[in-house]
GROMACS .gro file of C-alpha atoms in nm:
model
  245
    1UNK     CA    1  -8.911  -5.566   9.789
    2UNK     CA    2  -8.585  -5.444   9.777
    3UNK     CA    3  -8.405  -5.187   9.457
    4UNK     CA    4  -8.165  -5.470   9.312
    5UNK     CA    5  -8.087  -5.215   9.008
    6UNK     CA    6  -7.990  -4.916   9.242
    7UNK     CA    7  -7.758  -5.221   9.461
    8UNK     CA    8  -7.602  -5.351   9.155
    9UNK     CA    9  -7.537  -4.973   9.022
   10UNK     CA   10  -7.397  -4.910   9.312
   11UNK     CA   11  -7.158  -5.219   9.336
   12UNK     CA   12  -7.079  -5.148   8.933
   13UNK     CA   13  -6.952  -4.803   9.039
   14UNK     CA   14  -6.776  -4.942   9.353
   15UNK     CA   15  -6.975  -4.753   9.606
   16UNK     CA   16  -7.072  -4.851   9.938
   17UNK     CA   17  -7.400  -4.718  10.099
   18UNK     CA   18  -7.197  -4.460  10.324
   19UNK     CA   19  -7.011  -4.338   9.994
   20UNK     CA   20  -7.346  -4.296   9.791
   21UNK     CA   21  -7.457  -4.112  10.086
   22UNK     CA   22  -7.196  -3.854  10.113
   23UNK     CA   23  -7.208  -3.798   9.723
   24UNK     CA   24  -7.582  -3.714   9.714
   25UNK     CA   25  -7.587  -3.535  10.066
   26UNK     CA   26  -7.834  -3.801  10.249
   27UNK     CA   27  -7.781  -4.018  10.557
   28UNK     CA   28  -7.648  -4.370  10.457
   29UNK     CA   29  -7.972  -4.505  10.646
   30UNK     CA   30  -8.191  -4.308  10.415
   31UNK     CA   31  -7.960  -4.446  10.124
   32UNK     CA   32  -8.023  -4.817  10.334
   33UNK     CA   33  -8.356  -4.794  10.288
   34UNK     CA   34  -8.391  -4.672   9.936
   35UNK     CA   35  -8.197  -5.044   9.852
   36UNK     CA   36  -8.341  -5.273  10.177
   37UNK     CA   37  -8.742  -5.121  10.121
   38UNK     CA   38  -8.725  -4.986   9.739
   39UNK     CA   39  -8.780  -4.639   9.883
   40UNK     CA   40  -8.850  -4.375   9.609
   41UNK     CA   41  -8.633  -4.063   9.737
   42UNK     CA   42  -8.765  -3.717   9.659
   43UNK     CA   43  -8.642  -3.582   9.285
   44UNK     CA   44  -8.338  -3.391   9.329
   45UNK     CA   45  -8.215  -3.633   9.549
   46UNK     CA   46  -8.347  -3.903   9.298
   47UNK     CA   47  -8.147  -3.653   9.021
   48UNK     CA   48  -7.790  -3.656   9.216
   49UNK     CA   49  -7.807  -4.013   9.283
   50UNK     CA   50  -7.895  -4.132   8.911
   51UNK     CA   51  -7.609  -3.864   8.785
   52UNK     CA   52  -7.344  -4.037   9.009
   53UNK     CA   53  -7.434  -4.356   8.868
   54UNK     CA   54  -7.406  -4.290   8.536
   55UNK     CA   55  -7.809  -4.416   8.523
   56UNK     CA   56  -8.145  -4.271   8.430
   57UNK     CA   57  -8.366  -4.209   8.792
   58UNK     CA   58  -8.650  -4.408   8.600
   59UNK     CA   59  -8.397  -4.697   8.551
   60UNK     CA   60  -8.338  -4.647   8.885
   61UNK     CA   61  -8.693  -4.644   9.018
   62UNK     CA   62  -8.930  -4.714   8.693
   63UNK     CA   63  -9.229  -4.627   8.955
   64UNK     CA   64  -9.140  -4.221   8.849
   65UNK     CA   65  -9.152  -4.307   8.491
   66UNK     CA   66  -9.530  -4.166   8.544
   67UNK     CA   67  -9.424  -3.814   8.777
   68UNK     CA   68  -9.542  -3.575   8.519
   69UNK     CA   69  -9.208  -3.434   8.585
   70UNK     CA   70  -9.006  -3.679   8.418
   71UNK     CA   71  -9.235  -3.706   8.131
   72UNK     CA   72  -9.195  -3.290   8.087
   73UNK     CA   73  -8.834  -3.324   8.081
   74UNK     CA   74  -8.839  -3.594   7.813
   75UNK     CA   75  -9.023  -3.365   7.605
   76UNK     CA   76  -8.830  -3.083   7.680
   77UNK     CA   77  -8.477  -3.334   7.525
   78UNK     CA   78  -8.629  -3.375   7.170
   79UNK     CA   79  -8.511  -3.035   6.970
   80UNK     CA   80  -8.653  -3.154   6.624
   81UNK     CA   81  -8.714  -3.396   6.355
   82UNK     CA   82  -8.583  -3.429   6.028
   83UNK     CA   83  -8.769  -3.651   5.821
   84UNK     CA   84  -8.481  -3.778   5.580
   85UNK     CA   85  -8.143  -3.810   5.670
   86UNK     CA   86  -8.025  -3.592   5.411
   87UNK     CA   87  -8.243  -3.301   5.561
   88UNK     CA   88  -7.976  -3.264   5.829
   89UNK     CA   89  -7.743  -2.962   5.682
   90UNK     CA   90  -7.362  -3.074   5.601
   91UNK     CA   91  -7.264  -2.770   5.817
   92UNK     CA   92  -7.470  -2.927   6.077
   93UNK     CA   93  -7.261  -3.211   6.118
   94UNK     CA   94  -6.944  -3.008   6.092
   95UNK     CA   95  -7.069  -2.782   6.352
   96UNK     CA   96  -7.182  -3.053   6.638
   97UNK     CA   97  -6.817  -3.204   6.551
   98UNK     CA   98  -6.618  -2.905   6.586
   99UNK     CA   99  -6.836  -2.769   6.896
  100UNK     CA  100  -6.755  -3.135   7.050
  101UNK     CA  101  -6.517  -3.098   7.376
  102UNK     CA  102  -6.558  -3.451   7.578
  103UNK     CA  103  -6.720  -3.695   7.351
  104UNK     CA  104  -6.803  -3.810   6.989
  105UNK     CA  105  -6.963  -4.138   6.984
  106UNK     CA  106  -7.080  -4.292   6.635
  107UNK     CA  107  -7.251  -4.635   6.616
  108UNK     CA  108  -7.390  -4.732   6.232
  109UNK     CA  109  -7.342  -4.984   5.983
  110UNK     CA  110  -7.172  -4.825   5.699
  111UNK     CA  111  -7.223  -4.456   5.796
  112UNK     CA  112  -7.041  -4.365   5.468
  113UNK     CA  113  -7.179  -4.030   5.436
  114UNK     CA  114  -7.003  -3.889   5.722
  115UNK     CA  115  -6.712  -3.932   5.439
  116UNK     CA  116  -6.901  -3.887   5.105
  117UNK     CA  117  -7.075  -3.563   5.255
  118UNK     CA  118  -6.846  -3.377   5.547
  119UNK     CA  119  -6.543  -3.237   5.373
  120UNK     CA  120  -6.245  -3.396   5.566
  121UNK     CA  121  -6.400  -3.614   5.813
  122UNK     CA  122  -6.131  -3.824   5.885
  123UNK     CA  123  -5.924  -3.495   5.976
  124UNK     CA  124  -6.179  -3.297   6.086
  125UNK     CA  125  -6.251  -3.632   6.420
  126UNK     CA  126  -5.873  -3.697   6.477
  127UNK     CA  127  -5.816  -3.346   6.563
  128UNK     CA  128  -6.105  -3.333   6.786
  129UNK     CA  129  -5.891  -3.655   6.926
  130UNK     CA  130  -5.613  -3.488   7.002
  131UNK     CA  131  -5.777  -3.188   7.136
  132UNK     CA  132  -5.878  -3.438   7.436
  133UNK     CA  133  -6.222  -3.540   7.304
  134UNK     CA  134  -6.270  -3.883   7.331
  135UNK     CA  135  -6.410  -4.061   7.006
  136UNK     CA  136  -6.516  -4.388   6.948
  137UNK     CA  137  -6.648  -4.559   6.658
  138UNK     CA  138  -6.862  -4.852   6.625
  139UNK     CA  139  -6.890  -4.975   6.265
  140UNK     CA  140  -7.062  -5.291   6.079
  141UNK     CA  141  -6.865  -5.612   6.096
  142UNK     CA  142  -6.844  -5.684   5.682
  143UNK     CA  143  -6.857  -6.047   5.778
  144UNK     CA  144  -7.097  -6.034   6.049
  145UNK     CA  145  -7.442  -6.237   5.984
  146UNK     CA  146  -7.589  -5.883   6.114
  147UNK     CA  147  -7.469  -5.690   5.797
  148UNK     CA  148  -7.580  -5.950   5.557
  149UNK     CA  149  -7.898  -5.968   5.696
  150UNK     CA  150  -7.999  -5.612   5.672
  151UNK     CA  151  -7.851  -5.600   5.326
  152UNK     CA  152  -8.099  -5.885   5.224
  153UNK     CA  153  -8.362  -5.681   5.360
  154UNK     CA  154  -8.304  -5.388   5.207
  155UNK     CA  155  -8.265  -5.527   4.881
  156UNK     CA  156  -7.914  -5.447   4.802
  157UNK     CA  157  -7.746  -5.771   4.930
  158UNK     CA  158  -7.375  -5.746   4.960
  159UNK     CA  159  -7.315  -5.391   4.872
  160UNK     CA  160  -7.389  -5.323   5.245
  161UNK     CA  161  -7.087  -5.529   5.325
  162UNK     CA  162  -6.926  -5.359   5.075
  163UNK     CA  163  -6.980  -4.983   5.198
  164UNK     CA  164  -6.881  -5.151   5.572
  165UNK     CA  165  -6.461  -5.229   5.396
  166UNK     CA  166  -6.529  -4.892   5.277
  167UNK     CA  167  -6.592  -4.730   5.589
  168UNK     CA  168  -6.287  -4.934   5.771
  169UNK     CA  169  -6.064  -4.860   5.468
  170UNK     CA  170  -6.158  -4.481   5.464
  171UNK     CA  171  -6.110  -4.501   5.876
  172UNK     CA  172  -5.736  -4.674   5.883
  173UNK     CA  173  -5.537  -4.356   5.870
  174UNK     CA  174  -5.621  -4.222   6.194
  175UNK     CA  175  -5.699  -4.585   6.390
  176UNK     CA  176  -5.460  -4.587   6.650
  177UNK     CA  177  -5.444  -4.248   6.666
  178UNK     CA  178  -5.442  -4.141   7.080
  179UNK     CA  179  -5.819  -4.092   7.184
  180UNK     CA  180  -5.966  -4.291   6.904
  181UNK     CA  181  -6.144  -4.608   6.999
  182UNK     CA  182  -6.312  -4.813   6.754
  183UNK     CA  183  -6.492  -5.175   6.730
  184UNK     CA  184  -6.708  -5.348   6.444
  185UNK     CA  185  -7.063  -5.514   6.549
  186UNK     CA  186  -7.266  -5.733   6.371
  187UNK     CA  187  -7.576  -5.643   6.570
  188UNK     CA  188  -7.960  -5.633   6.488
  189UNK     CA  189  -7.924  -5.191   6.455
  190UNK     CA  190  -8.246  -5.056   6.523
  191UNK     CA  191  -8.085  -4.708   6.512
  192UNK     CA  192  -7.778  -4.538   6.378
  193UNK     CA  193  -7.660  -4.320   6.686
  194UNK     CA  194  -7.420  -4.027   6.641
  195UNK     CA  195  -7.393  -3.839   6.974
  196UNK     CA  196  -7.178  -3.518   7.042
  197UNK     CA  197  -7.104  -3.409   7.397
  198UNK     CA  198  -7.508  -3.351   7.497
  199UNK     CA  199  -7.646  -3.389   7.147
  200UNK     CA  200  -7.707  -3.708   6.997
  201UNK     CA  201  -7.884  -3.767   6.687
  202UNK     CA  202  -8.117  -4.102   6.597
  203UNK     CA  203  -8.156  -4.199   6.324
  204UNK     CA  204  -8.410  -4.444   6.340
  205UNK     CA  205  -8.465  -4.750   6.100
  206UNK     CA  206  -8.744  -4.893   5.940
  207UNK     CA  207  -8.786  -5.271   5.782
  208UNK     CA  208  -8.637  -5.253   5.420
  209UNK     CA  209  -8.581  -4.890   5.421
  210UNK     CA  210  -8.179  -4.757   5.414
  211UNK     CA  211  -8.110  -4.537   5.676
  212UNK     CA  212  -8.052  -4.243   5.433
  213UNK     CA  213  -8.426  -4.244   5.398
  214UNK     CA  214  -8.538  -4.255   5.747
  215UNK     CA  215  -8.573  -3.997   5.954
  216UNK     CA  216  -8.410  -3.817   6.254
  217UNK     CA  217  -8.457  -3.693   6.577
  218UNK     CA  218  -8.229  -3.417   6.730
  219UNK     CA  219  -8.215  -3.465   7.133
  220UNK     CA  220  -7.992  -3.254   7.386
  221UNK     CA  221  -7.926  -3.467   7.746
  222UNK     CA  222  -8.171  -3.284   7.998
  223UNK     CA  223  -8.102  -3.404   8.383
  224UNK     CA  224  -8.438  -3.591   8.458
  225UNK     CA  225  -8.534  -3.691   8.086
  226UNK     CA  226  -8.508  -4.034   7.946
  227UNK     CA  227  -8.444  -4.005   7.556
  228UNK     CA  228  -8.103  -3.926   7.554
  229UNK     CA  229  -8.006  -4.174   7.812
  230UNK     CA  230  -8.201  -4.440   7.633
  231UNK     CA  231  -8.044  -4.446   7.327
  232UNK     CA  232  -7.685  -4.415   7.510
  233UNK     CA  233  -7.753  -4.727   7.698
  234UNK     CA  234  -7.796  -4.858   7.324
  235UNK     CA  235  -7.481  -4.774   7.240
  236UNK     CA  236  -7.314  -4.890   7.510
  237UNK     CA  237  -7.459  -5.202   7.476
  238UNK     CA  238  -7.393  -5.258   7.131
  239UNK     CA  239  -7.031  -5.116   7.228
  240UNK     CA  240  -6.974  -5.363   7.472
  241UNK     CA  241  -7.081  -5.675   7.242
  242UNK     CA  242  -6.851  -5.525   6.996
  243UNK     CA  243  -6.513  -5.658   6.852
  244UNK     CA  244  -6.159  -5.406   6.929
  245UNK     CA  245  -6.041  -5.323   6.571
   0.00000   0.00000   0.00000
């Protein structure tokens, strides 16, 4: 059997065996044989390689998912749990924005109290922007079959669609601004993500219930654990299915 998803990692990142090699301090033939025999390599070399790719090392080789190791550093990412949305403190939010220095990545439907709650939020993200933090912004599609179809099942129909225009309206001042990306989706959201350099907070949906009432889990990035890279991959999936606005 040979690693296909540590070959086509590889080729995504435009790295050739000898390359991968050199980055992660192992002979290419060791490298050769981790694709060519689906060799598992020992942990920190496991570590380097995944963080090069941009991957999770269970992604890479889902036979580790088990190492107690990886399952102790999962634990170790998830901080806390707030059991309503609107348990997470205003100054909170303001704080994991200000403290933000490479990235600010928000994926939601309507998301509108990030503007009904945090005093300037339009302001308060374009600066970060032009500070050299790079923001992007994926909203719901008003139109999308996606947003109508969660409004149904919440029971408030087309006021979902609604508080999407909302969102975009309250948002056009500081689209196009340099280091502000942003994209509508219409997708099936099974969580609204809202990540902040190494924080990223879930808030996880349930059937019929809005997203204000469901709760929250607080995870920091932890080399070797899996819940902060799952829910990236999430949103970069979701990102990538997404339409420029």
């Amino acid at each position: 059997m040979s690693n296909e998803r540590l070959r086509a990692a590889m080729t995504d990142k435009g790295l050739t065996i000898q390359q991968l090699g050199e980055e992660v301090g192992v002979d290419p033939k060791t490298v050769e044989r981790w694709i060519t025999k689906d060799r598992t390599p020992h942990r920190t070399h496991r570590m380097k390689t995944a963080a090069v790719l941009g991957k999770t090392d269970v992604y890479l080789w889902p036979s580790t998912e088990s190492d107690p190791r990886t399952k102790s550093a999962a634990r170790a990412e998830f901080v806390d749990l707030y059991p309503t949305r609107a348990t997470v403190s205003v100054s909170t939010w303001i704080d994991l924005i200000e403290n933000a220095k490479e990235s600010i990545d928000l994926l939601a439907f309507g998301g509108s109290f990030l503007h009904d709650s945090i005093p300037e939020f339009g302001t308060r993200i374009s600066a970060r922007a032009h500070d050299g933090v790079r923001v992007r912004m994926l909203f719901g599609d008003p139109d999308s079959a996606g947003v109508a179809r969660r409004g149904e099942e919440e029971g408030i129909d087309d006021l979902l669609s609604a508080r999407c225009r909302l969102t975009w309206s309250y948002l056009k001042p500081i689209l196009g601004n340099q280091g502000i990306e942003a994209r509508k989706h219409g997708s099936t959201l099974y969580a609204s993500i809202y990540r902040f350099d190494d924080t990223l907070m879930a808030n996880v949906h349930a059937y019929g219930a809005p997203a204000g009432q469901s709760p929250i889990m607080h995870i920091n990035r932890i080399p070797g654990g899996r819940l902060f890279a799952h829910y990236m991959e999430s949103f970069e999936r979701t990102w990538e299915g997404a339409e420029p606005v």
